[in-house]
Amino acid sequence: MKSNEYESVEHINSDLTLMFENAKRYNVPHSSIYKRALKLQHIQQMKRRELLQRDDDDGDSMLSSATSDTSSTKRKSHKKNTKKNRMKMLLAAVTEAREAGTGRRLCDLFMVKPSKKDYPDYYKVILEPMDLRTIEHNIRSDKYMTEEPMVEDMKLMFRNARHYNEEGSQVYNDADVLEKILKDKRKELGPVTDEDDKMSPKLKIRKSSITLKKSKYLTPLQQKLNELYEAVKNYTDKRGRRLSTIFLRLPSRAELPDYYIAIKKPVDMEKIKSHMIANKYQDVDALVEDLVLMFNNACTYNEPESLIYRDALMLHRVLLETRRDLEGGEDAHVPDVPRLIQELICSLFVSVLGHQDDEGRCYSDSLAEIPALDPGNPEKPRLNFEIIRTNVERANYKRLDVFQDHMFEVLEKARRLNRTDSEIFEDAVELQQFFIRIRDELCKNGEILMSPALSYSSKHLHSDVEKEKKEKLPKEFEEDKIKREEEKQEAEKREDSIGGLWQSNLQRTYSQDCSFKDSMYHVGDYVYVEPAEPNLQPHIIYIERLWQDDTGEKWLYGCWFYRPNETFHLATRKFLEKEVFKSDYYNKAPISKILGKCVVMFVKEYFKLHPEGFRPEDVYVCESRYSAKSKSFKKIKLWAMPLSSVRFVPREVPLPVVRVASMFAPKQEEKPAEVPDESKLTDSIVDKEREDVPIEMANGEPGCQYYEQLCYNNMWLKVGDCVYIGSHGLVRHRVGRIEKMWMRDGAGYFFGPIFIHPEETEHEPTKMFYKKEVFLSNLEETCPMICIIGKCIVSSFKEYLSCRPAEVPEDNVLLCESRYIESEKLMKKFKGLKRFSLSGKVVEDEIYYFRKLIVPQKEPSPLLNKKIEELEAKFADMTDEELEDLGDDDGELGDHSLPQMQSSMSGDMDMMSYTPPQSTPKSMKGLSKKEGSKRKINMSGYILFSSEMRAVIKAQHPDFSFGELSRLVGTEWRNLESSRKAEYEERAAKVAEQQERDRAHHQMSPRAGTPVGALMGVVPPPTPMGMLNPSMTPVSEGVMGAYRSALIEGMVSIPGISPLHIGLPVFPQHLLPVIPGFLGMPYFGVNGMGGGPGAGNIHGSQMGVMGPGQQAPPPYPGQGQLGQPALLQPSTPVFVSPPARSHRLLHSEAYLRYIEGLSAESSTISKWDQALSVQKHDVRLTKEQESRLPSHWLKSKGAHKTMADALWRLRDLMLRDTLNIRQMHNL
């Protein structure tokens, strides 16, 4: 293709077809290559048909296009100018629009984006800013191919303005007016005129089909993202209700400011879709993360019993199921570490045993003679290369260091049993050096496999060999000296016995050459000598001396070379073809027994050169010397034989190095009998030898022996190990970490932190966890070792992605990256577990590091399905009409997808009594779900100090979390002088006495009725200066979570309100009653009431106090509380002038009217008499006013026709009960 060699599509099609057919013919049908070839061939055929169809279409319009070549360019430019002019006209309609009456240009605030310096929050809220100058530039630079993208940018700009600015503001209204002008102008211009009308019908069809195909052919990632998004968006429940409607778009900050206070990362489906269009998601996980965040926000802000909460959980489950279907739901492939270690060991073993010298001789051949049983230590198990080979084949080695120990034991035994100048000794040293080098290459010096085996390096080997040689060389020198004397004596005896009865050396006549049977023999020649016994091959002798005796007989003397069958060796040894060995045997023979000449060449020359004038069968190779006395071989390093008269020439083709088996080797079908016997000892896993490692503990308990490493119940444990602990009543066993272990009276114990599983934590059902994730708890326990079920390992997140221990199965590898704080119900990431420095006797774990990091998948919370089933059961009893009412509640806030806040009421104005909880997983929201009694807070000096110092520290460190502030407060308290601490204790004692008096007084009053807050699903929080009141209703965590610390640090110390312990959760009885729907508004229509039994109420009379910055109640008809009569002391209202607030007030008009209506002469806060006289028929509500009614106070409209009727009925009931309370208490 690059060379332009294809003349047509058919040519490239035939080549592609040939390639695919070749692949299918060569590979088996079930192979991956075969399947890929089949799939690609199918795509090729489809594309070919498409191109042929396109060619046919082109043929129909060929004539018309050929005749209009000259006009085509003009038509294109005219068409382009027409579209551009249209876009300019739309832009001009927006930019030239002016306000009626004033003449103000409406587009002034839309010309440029807001300054990042002046409005930094704008760019946090608006992710895709747009302005008119950008749109104008895009039109001029022809970036808009059609009108639609330009109109979409306009709509985006107006949508951004409405999203950021509050409803009713100038910018908000201008955006509405300009968008209407844009729509009207488009209608005025009429539909887009296209040149398609002048084209042939077939050409139009072709153009439309091309457009469809462009949209159809998405990248695999885009297809997955679209499928995932559409699955969530289009999901409907059994009743046909689409659940995603409420999640399409968030309300603006003006519509629901407290939502943006509670939710730090708001996101909706429109924003997610825009990210998909802009290709901001690099993988499926990024999209899933945003969708999960959206559902988590909904669950954080809304009540657990609400419909939107249930919808969020349902869609969350749909998301996970769809994702599992798309990607299989499995973790990215986790390498099989035990198998990889087996492959590494096998590769190392094969490399070592196949290691050869330059001549192709395997060093391991000589070591085959090493006995399996160690003569120096017969009690040790039998071990040689054959036994190691069997262990490797059976995968009995789970650790590299164990395999290395066995290999080194064989090699060290070979060195110990042989002389330093022997071939076996030198081969053992060479193999051990080679083992270390290949081991380091395979492990990459610890980058792939970190093992204690790597601690033994070539330097250690060199040191050990030198030390061994120093010990052996003096002994070997003495042995050589004695051996030389013995050989000298034996040689003299042989000469005397064989040489005859000559008297002296004078009787011999030496010469450098001699002739025999027309052949000349010289000193330095190799000759065949007649064998001593028949049927044997001739002896090979190297001539060192020639002489003639007195009788005239000629003799030779020299070194004898042995053939392999003349040596003593193991049947497993292999030899070079035509190999002989220089022996330590020297003797003389008569010249008359010479059978002919031959040549023995050194191994380094044999394969490259050959002697002139000799037949190949008369040429031999020598590589080693042979000692008949020790029956051992030793490689010749330097060929010291004198040069003969033979001339050597290079071979045309070097000979291949071929080694053959010994003549004593068993036949192919025969098997050695001793191998099975040895292998019987290797049926089980070969484990590392360990020992108990005691340790002295400085602060240990008497009678306890502490250990770093200990074997208990056939299980080796060391400090730092993690174990499963038998846990009754839990789905999965807890995990403990051994930080100390000891034996006492024969029983074993260990101490350490406990890890818990996700189902043991309190969290949102939408939270996702990694598979096999655990959390470090605050528990640290001492456990008996009998409760240990098995071993496991808890890895940090970084280690879990990158490595695995060699001996731990994958199922027992757990992940921990967070600590679970029980008191705060929080999961907080931490740096890592404590590391221990252990002694050298403790066996360390071998760690295998992956070449590529794995990507672990997350799985849904174990609470998800359970919570969905609970909510399904709850809503299953509701009729379609009631569900529609709930859906209407969602829809009215409606078009903006306002997050709903459902209450837990049932029936027509049925009210549920509220019992304060004992503990809660959230800061506020879940309080109404549990029952319990109020907590009694004992005043102490620290609590008093904390209540005063927290505000100071908070001002110094505004970004610190609640837990971090608590730690700083604790540090300040510890550093406080003793005298100051005593002052705080005295003050605390006085406050405690006052509390006791108040408690005793309150216990005498009857039980209080239902607080007004029970009618509300979610109540916005008070401002940081708001008073704490026990009659506050439960509040959504999303609203209150951000204010927990602010509520505490803003606490005012007044009689009747007990200070709140900083470490305790904020309970509803500590908060003010609040007007529903108004941020930070205390309810002034009624007196504060206790929310629980009188016996549990630790507060005295409550004061309805309004903090600075709080807003007044709106002019809704009637303000009162429904409840049982109760006797309470009246409280004097206190008013504080409101300071300026940094953010916009939602109901400024009502607030100002309230301030203006304050009067010193007034005995009541509100004009209740006027509210009492208002009736339903006196008030006509517009649709806008109806849409803004606090319909979320009620679960449904019940038997009433409209929600307004239901609220009028609620008002009447509250007024009636308020008057009843007044009469009961004679107020």
PDB file of C-alpha atoms in Angstrom, residues 390-616:
ATOM      1  CA  THR A 390      12.886 -35.444  40.751  1.00  0.00           C
ATOM      2  CA  ASN A 391      11.973 -32.708  43.262  1.00  0.00           C
ATOM      3  CA  VAL A 392      11.974 -30.093  40.519  1.00  0.00           C
ATOM      4  CA  GLU A 393       9.784 -32.212  38.241  1.00  0.00           C
ATOM      5  CA  ARG A 394       7.296 -32.833  41.040  1.00  0.00           C
ATOM      6  CA  ALA A 395       7.216 -29.128  42.053  1.00  0.00           C
ATOM      7  CA  ASN A 396       8.377 -29.965  45.590  1.00  0.00           C
ATOM      8  CA  TYR A 397      10.341 -26.726  45.892  1.00  0.00           C
ATOM      9  CA  LYS A 398       8.143 -23.786  46.902  1.00  0.00           C
ATOM     10  CA  ARG A 399      11.062 -21.516  47.748  1.00  0.00           C
ATOM     11  CA  LEU A 400      14.173 -20.614  45.809  1.00  0.00           C
ATOM     12  CA  ASP A 401      16.395 -20.680  48.888  1.00  0.00           C
ATOM     13  CA  VAL A 402      15.446 -24.317  49.617  1.00  0.00           C
ATOM     14  CA  PHE A 403      16.366 -25.331  46.064  1.00  0.00           C
ATOM     15  CA  GLN A 404      19.629 -23.390  46.348  1.00  0.00           C
ATOM     16  CA  ASP A 405      20.472 -25.100  49.623  1.00  0.00           C
ATOM     17  CA  HIS A 406      20.113 -28.523  47.970  1.00  0.00           C
ATOM     18  CA  MET A 407      22.179 -27.562  44.929  1.00  0.00           C
ATOM     19  CA  PHE A 408      24.923 -26.076  47.064  1.00  0.00           C
ATOM     20  CA  GLU A 409      24.939 -29.111  49.333  1.00  0.00           C
ATOM     21  CA  VAL A 410      25.706 -31.388  46.376  1.00  0.00           C
ATOM     22  CA  LEU A 411      28.355 -29.058  44.993  1.00  0.00           C
ATOM     23  CA  GLU A 412      30.003 -28.515  48.376  1.00  0.00           C
ATOM     24  CA  LYS A 413      30.023 -32.278  48.971  1.00  0.00           C
ATOM     25  CA  ALA A 414      31.800 -32.679  45.614  1.00  0.00           C
ATOM     26  CA  ARG A 415      34.442 -30.178  46.672  1.00  0.00           C
ATOM     27  CA  ARG A 416      34.850 -31.727  50.099  1.00  0.00           C
ATOM     28  CA  LEU A 417      35.330 -35.274  48.795  1.00  0.00           C
ATOM     29  CA  ASN A 418      37.839 -34.382  46.031  1.00  0.00           C
ATOM     30  CA  ARG A 419      41.236 -32.785  45.713  1.00  0.00           C
ATOM     31  CA  THR A 420      41.510 -29.143  44.778  1.00  0.00           C
ATOM     32  CA  ASP A 421      43.278 -30.039  41.512  1.00  0.00           C
ATOM     33  CA  SER A 422      40.688 -32.604  40.511  1.00  0.00           C
ATOM     34  CA  GLU A 423      38.266 -32.083  37.664  1.00  0.00           C
ATOM     35  CA  ILE A 424      35.268 -32.632  39.962  1.00  0.00           C
ATOM     36  CA  PHE A 425      36.418 -29.898  42.349  1.00  0.00           C
ATOM     37  CA  GLU A 426      36.942 -27.402  39.546  1.00  0.00           C
ATOM     38  CA  ASP A 427      33.658 -28.325  37.881  1.00  0.00           C
ATOM     39  CA  ALA A 428      31.797 -27.928  41.186  1.00  0.00           C
ATOM     40  CA  VAL A 429      33.263 -24.429  41.642  1.00  0.00           C
ATOM     41  CA  GLU A 430      32.413 -23.490  38.060  1.00  0.00           C
ATOM     42  CA  LEU A 431      28.817 -24.765  38.401  1.00  0.00           C
ATOM     43  CA  GLN A 432      28.321 -22.900  41.668  1.00  0.00           C
ATOM     44  CA  GLN A 433      29.574 -19.653  40.132  1.00  0.00           C
ATOM     45  CA  PHE A 434      27.342 -20.212  37.125  1.00  0.00           C
ATOM     46  CA  PHE A 435      24.372 -20.959  39.413  1.00  0.00           C
ATOM     47  CA  ILE A 436      24.821 -17.639  41.213  1.00  0.00           C
ATOM     48  CA  ARG A 437      25.129 -15.705  37.949  1.00  0.00           C
ATOM     49  CA  ILE A 438      22.017 -17.257  36.344  1.00  0.00           C
ATOM     50  CA  ARG A 439      20.084 -16.948  39.629  1.00  0.00           C
ATOM     51  CA  ASP A 440      20.780 -13.222  39.778  1.00  0.00           C
ATOM     52  CA  GLU A 441      19.809 -12.804  36.111  1.00  0.00           C
ATOM     53  CA  LEU A 442      16.510 -14.646  36.559  1.00  0.00           C
ATOM     54  CA  CYS A 443      15.689 -12.734  39.756  1.00  0.00           C
ATOM     55  CA  LYS A 444      17.092  -9.477  38.341  1.00  0.00           C
ATOM     56  CA  ASN A 445      18.963  -9.013  41.616  1.00  0.00           C
ATOM     57  CA  GLY A 446      15.725  -8.947  43.591  1.00  0.00           C
ATOM     58  CA  GLU A 447      13.584  -6.907  41.176  1.00  0.00           C
ATOM     59  CA  ILE A 448      11.594 -10.005  40.162  1.00  0.00           C
ATOM     60  CA  LEU A 449      12.078 -12.318  43.153  1.00  0.00           C
ATOM     61  CA  MET A 450      13.332 -11.116  46.518  1.00  0.00           C
ATOM     62  CA  SER A 451      14.707 -14.111  48.389  1.00  0.00           C
ATOM     63  CA  PRO A 452      17.151 -14.786  51.222  1.00  0.00           C
ATOM     64  CA  ALA A 453      18.987 -16.920  48.651  1.00  0.00           C
ATOM     65  CA  LEU A 454      20.282 -13.740  47.007  1.00  0.00           C
ATOM     66  CA  SER A 455      22.348 -12.916  50.085  1.00  0.00           C
ATOM     67  CA  TYR A 456      24.935 -15.562  49.031  1.00  0.00           C
ATOM     68  CA  SER A 457      26.999 -13.960  46.273  1.00  0.00           C
ATOM     69  CA  SER A 458      30.070 -14.803  44.200  1.00  0.00           C
ATOM     70  CA  LYS A 459      32.237 -13.067  46.791  1.00  0.00           C
ATOM     71  CA  HIS A 460      31.049 -15.466  49.451  1.00  0.00           C
ATOM     72  CA  LEU A 461      31.766 -18.434  47.151  1.00  0.00           C
ATOM     73  CA  HIS A 462      35.253 -17.187  46.340  1.00  0.00           C
ATOM     74  CA  SER A 463      35.967 -16.738  50.039  1.00  0.00           C
ATOM     75  CA  ASP A 464      34.707 -20.244  50.868  1.00  0.00           C
ATOM     76  CA  VAL A 465      36.749 -21.857  48.058  1.00  0.00           C
ATOM     77  CA  GLU A 466      39.941 -20.049  49.091  1.00  0.00           C
ATOM     78  CA  LYS A 467      39.411 -21.089  52.687  1.00  0.00           C
ATOM     79  CA  GLU A 468      38.888 -24.711  51.624  1.00  0.00           C
ATOM     80  CA  LYS A 469      41.994 -24.663  49.454  1.00  0.00           C
ATOM     81  CA  LYS A 470      44.118 -23.344  52.304  1.00  0.00           C
ATOM     82  CA  GLU A 471      43.004 -26.250  54.421  1.00  0.00           C
ATOM     83  CA  LYS A 472      43.529 -28.900  51.720  1.00  0.00           C
ATOM     84  CA  LEU A 473      46.694 -27.786  49.876  1.00  0.00           C
ATOM     85  CA  PRO A 474      49.244 -28.705  52.615  1.00  0.00           C
ATOM     86  CA  LYS A 475      47.761 -32.195  52.878  1.00  0.00           C
ATOM     87  CA  GLU A 476      47.678 -32.602  49.105  1.00  0.00           C
ATOM     88  CA  PHE A 477      51.307 -31.452  48.845  1.00  0.00           C
ATOM     89  CA  GLU A 478      52.395 -34.187  51.264  1.00  0.00           C
ATOM     90  CA  GLU A 479      50.306 -36.751  49.365  1.00  0.00           C
ATOM     91  CA  ASP A 480      51.925 -35.745  46.053  1.00  0.00           C
ATOM     92  CA  LYS A 481      55.383 -36.016  47.548  1.00  0.00           C
ATOM     93  CA  ILE A 482      54.756 -39.521  48.823  1.00  0.00           C
ATOM     94  CA  LYS A 483      53.126 -40.486  45.539  1.00  0.00           C
ATOM     95  CA  ARG A 484      56.102 -39.303  43.457  1.00  0.00           C
ATOM     96  CA  GLU A 485      58.515 -41.346  45.568  1.00  0.00           C
ATOM     97  CA  GLU A 486      56.334 -44.415  45.199  1.00  0.00           C
ATOM     98  CA  GLU A 487      56.035 -43.954  41.443  1.00  0.00           C
ATOM     99  CA  LYS A 488      59.781 -43.532  41.140  1.00  0.00           C
ATOM    100  CA  GLN A 489      60.399 -46.743  43.003  1.00  0.00           C
ATOM    101  CA  GLU A 490      57.831 -48.624  40.931  1.00  0.00           C
ATOM    102  CA  ALA A 491      59.296 -47.325  37.683  1.00  0.00           C
ATOM    103  CA  GLU A 492      62.752 -48.481  38.672  1.00  0.00           C
ATOM    104  CA  LYS A 493      61.431 -51.887  39.565  1.00  0.00           C
ATOM    105  CA  ARG A 494      59.622 -52.185  36.197  1.00  0.00           C
ATOM    106  CA  GLU A 495      62.729 -51.234  34.240  1.00  0.00           C
ATOM    107  CA  ASP A 496      64.761 -53.778  36.115  1.00  0.00           C
ATOM    108  CA  SER A 497      62.264 -56.579  35.685  1.00  0.00           C
ATOM    109  CA  ILE A 498      61.463 -55.939  32.001  1.00  0.00           C
ATOM    110  CA  GLY A 499      64.841 -54.722  30.757  1.00  0.00           C
ATOM    111  CA  GLY A 500      66.913 -57.835  31.280  1.00  0.00           C
ATOM    112  CA  LEU A 501      70.170 -58.300  33.046  1.00  0.00           C
ATOM    113  CA  TRP A 502      72.145 -55.324  31.783  1.00  0.00           C
ATOM    114  CA  GLN A 503      74.414 -53.840  34.326  1.00  0.00           C
ATOM    115  CA  SER A 504      74.339 -50.121  33.686  1.00  0.00           C
ATOM    116  CA  ASN A 505      73.001 -47.335  31.510  1.00  0.00           C
ATOM    117  CA  LEU A 506      76.036 -47.607  29.347  1.00  0.00           C
ATOM    118  CA  GLN A 507      74.599 -50.741  27.843  1.00  0.00           C
ATOM    119  CA  ARG A 508      71.811 -48.604  26.224  1.00  0.00           C
ATOM    120  CA  THR A 509      72.242 -46.590  23.073  1.00  0.00           C
ATOM    121  CA  TYR A 510      69.680 -43.743  22.944  1.00  0.00           C
ATOM    122  CA  SER A 511      68.592 -42.103  19.732  1.00  0.00           C
ATOM    123  CA  GLN A 512      65.982 -39.589  18.512  1.00  0.00           C
ATOM    124  CA  ASP A 513      64.603 -41.879  15.851  1.00  0.00           C
ATOM    125  CA  CYS A 514      64.752 -45.418  14.619  1.00  0.00           C
ATOM    126  CA  SER A 515      63.387 -47.452  11.719  1.00  0.00           C
ATOM    127  CA  PHE A 516      61.290 -50.553  11.720  1.00  0.00           C
ATOM    128  CA  LYS A 517      59.753 -52.326   8.709  1.00  0.00           C
ATOM    129  CA  ASP A 518      60.409 -49.417   6.378  1.00  0.00           C
ATOM    130  CA  SER A 519      58.891 -46.960   8.847  1.00  0.00           C
ATOM    131  CA  MET A 520      60.718 -44.254  10.716  1.00  0.00           C
ATOM    132  CA  TYR A 521      59.679 -43.439  14.298  1.00  0.00           C
ATOM    133  CA  HIS A 522      60.736 -40.333  16.181  1.00  0.00           C
ATOM    134  CA  VAL A 523      60.572 -39.104  19.731  1.00  0.00           C
ATOM    135  CA  GLY A 524      57.220 -37.295  20.005  1.00  0.00           C
ATOM    136  CA  ASP A 525      55.295 -39.683  17.762  1.00  0.00           C
ATOM    137  CA  TYR A 526      52.136 -41.514  18.813  1.00  0.00           C
ATOM    138  CA  VAL A 527      52.101 -45.201  17.959  1.00  0.00           C
ATOM    139  CA  TYR A 528      49.821 -48.189  18.191  1.00  0.00           C
ATOM    140  CA  VAL A 529      51.318 -51.007  20.288  1.00  0.00           C
ATOM    141  CA  GLU A 530      50.148 -54.578  20.188  1.00  0.00           C
ATOM    142  CA  PRO A 531      47.734 -55.276  23.095  1.00  0.00           C
ATOM    143  CA  ALA A 532      48.764 -57.630  25.859  1.00  0.00           C
ATOM    144  CA  GLU A 533      45.604 -59.683  25.406  1.00  0.00           C
ATOM    145  CA  PRO A 534      43.871 -60.686  22.191  1.00  0.00           C
ATOM    146  CA  ASN A 535      40.538 -59.134  21.124  1.00  0.00           C
ATOM    147  CA  LEU A 536      41.562 -55.775  22.604  1.00  0.00           C
ATOM    148  CA  GLN A 537      42.240 -52.552  20.777  1.00  0.00           C
ATOM    149  CA  PRO A 538      45.914 -51.539  20.341  1.00  0.00           C
ATOM    150  CA  HIS A 539      47.471 -49.441  23.078  1.00  0.00           C
ATOM    151  CA  ILE A 540      48.301 -45.793  22.273  1.00  0.00           C
ATOM    152  CA  ILE A 541      51.722 -44.656  23.485  1.00  0.00           C
ATOM    153  CA  TYR A 542      53.442 -41.343  23.230  1.00  0.00           C
ATOM    154  CA  ILE A 543      57.197 -41.947  22.536  1.00  0.00           C
ATOM    155  CA  GLU A 544      59.441 -40.081  24.966  1.00  0.00           C
ATOM    156  CA  ARG A 545      62.641 -42.171  24.568  1.00  0.00           C
ATOM    157  CA  LEU A 546      64.112 -44.571  21.991  1.00  0.00           C
ATOM    158  CA  TRP A 547      67.108 -46.833  22.493  1.00  0.00           C
ATOM    159  CA  GLN A 548      68.796 -50.088  21.435  1.00  0.00           C
ATOM    160  CA  ASP A 549      70.195 -52.600  23.930  1.00  0.00           C
ATOM    161  CA  ASP A 550      73.357 -54.747  23.680  1.00  0.00           C
ATOM    162  CA  THR A 551      71.441 -57.519  21.971  1.00  0.00           C
ATOM    163  CA  GLY A 552      70.427 -55.145  19.206  1.00  0.00           C
ATOM    164  CA  GLU A 553      66.738 -55.032  20.153  1.00  0.00           C
ATOM    165  CA  LYS A 554      65.091 -51.605  19.892  1.00  0.00           C
ATOM    166  CA  TRP A 555      62.849 -50.232  22.640  1.00  0.00           C
ATOM    167  CA  LEU A 556      60.527 -47.274  23.279  1.00  0.00           C
ATOM    168  CA  TYR A 557      59.409 -45.639  26.503  1.00  0.00           C
ATOM    169  CA  GLY A 558      56.508 -43.254  26.981  1.00  0.00           C
ATOM    170  CA  CYS A 559      53.137 -42.255  28.352  1.00  0.00           C
ATOM    171  CA  TRP A 560      50.169 -44.508  27.757  1.00  0.00           C
ATOM    172  CA  PHE A 561      46.808 -43.050  26.657  1.00  0.00           C
ATOM    173  CA  TYR A 562      43.647 -44.843  27.732  1.00  0.00           C
ATOM    174  CA  ARG A 563      40.428 -45.183  25.839  1.00  0.00           C
ATOM    175  CA  PRO A 564      37.132 -44.638  27.803  1.00  0.00           C
ATOM    176  CA  ASN A 565      36.568 -48.374  28.143  1.00  0.00           C
ATOM    177  CA  GLU A 566      39.983 -48.670  29.802  1.00  0.00           C
ATOM    178  CA  THR A 567      39.015 -46.251  32.603  1.00  0.00           C
ATOM    179  CA  PHE A 568      36.861 -46.650  35.676  1.00  0.00           C
ATOM    180  CA  HIS A 569      33.854 -44.283  35.405  1.00  0.00           C
ATOM    181  CA  LEU A 570      30.131 -44.018  36.007  1.00  0.00           C
ATOM    182  CA  ALA A 571      27.815 -45.271  33.306  1.00  0.00           C
ATOM    183  CA  THR A 572      26.226 -41.819  33.102  1.00  0.00           C
ATOM    184  CA  ARG A 573      29.424 -40.121  31.953  1.00  0.00           C
ATOM    185  CA  LYS A 574      29.596 -38.988  28.349  1.00  0.00           C
ATOM    186  CA  PHE A 575      32.671 -38.782  26.133  1.00  0.00           C
ATOM    187  CA  LEU A 576      33.720 -37.024  22.972  1.00  0.00           C
ATOM    188  CA  GLU A 577      33.944 -39.139  19.891  1.00  0.00           C
ATOM    189  CA  LYS A 578      37.514 -40.539  19.471  1.00  0.00           C
ATOM    190  CA  GLU A 579      38.393 -39.313  22.990  1.00  0.00           C
ATOM    191  CA  VAL A 580      41.367 -40.717  24.886  1.00  0.00           C
ATOM    192  CA  PHE A 581      42.875 -39.792  28.245  1.00  0.00           C
ATOM    193  CA  LYS A 582      46.443 -39.129  29.219  1.00  0.00           C
ATOM    194  CA  SER A 583      47.138 -41.583  32.013  1.00  0.00           C
ATOM    195  CA  ASP A 584      49.653 -41.576  34.840  1.00  0.00           C
ATOM    196  CA  TYR A 585      51.038 -44.891  33.543  1.00  0.00           C
ATOM    197  CA  TYR A 586      54.508 -44.881  31.872  1.00  0.00           C
ATOM    198  CA  ASN A 587      56.260 -48.026  30.552  1.00  0.00           C
ATOM    199  CA  LYS A 588      58.512 -49.386  27.791  1.00  0.00           C
ATOM    200  CA  ALA A 589      57.715 -51.653  24.906  1.00  0.00           C
ATOM    201  CA  PRO A 590      59.810 -53.290  22.115  1.00  0.00           C
ATOM    202  CA  ILE A 591      59.715 -51.534  18.753  1.00  0.00           C
ATOM    203  CA  SER A 592      58.792 -54.834  17.170  1.00  0.00           C
ATOM    204  CA  LYS A 593      55.305 -54.582  18.715  1.00  0.00           C
ATOM    205  CA  ILE A 594      54.474 -51.272  17.013  1.00  0.00           C
ATOM    206  CA  LEU A 595      51.479 -51.701  14.721  1.00  0.00           C
ATOM    207  CA  GLY A 596      51.461 -48.240  13.166  1.00  0.00           C
ATOM    208  CA  LYS A 597      51.268 -44.496  13.735  1.00  0.00           C
ATOM    209  CA  CYS A 598      48.430 -42.339  15.032  1.00  0.00           C
ATOM    210  CA  VAL A 599      47.959 -38.776  16.342  1.00  0.00           C
ATOM    211  CA  VAL A 600      46.489 -37.484  19.629  1.00  0.00           C
ATOM    212  CA  MET A 601      45.436 -33.812  19.457  1.00  0.00           C
ATOM    213  CA  PHE A 602      44.499 -31.428  22.230  1.00  0.00           C
ATOM    214  CA  VAL A 603      40.820 -30.686  22.415  1.00  0.00           C
ATOM    215  CA  LYS A 604      41.223 -27.002  21.570  1.00  0.00           C
ATOM    216  CA  GLU A 605      42.879 -27.855  18.236  1.00  0.00           C
ATOM    217  CA  TYR A 606      41.123 -31.073  17.304  1.00  0.00           C
ATOM    218  CA  PHE A 607      37.915 -29.515  15.950  1.00  0.00           C
ATOM    219  CA  LYS A 608      39.710 -26.833  13.905  1.00  0.00           C
ATOM    220  CA  LEU A 609      42.851 -28.617  12.562  1.00  0.00           C
ATOM    221  CA  HIS A 610      43.743 -32.026  11.203  1.00  0.00           C
ATOM    222  CA  PRO A 611      47.175 -33.717  10.620  1.00  0.00           C
ATOM    223  CA  GLU A 612      48.436 -34.248   7.104  1.00  0.00           C
ATOM    224  CA  GLY A 613      48.850 -37.819   5.918  1.00  0.00           C
ATOM    225  CA  PHE A 614      46.678 -39.468   8.578  1.00  0.00           C
ATOM    226  CA  ARG A 615      43.364 -41.200   8.208  1.00  0.00           C
ATOM    227  CA  PRO A 616      40.523 -39.741  10.347  1.00  0.00           C
TER     228      PRO A 616
END
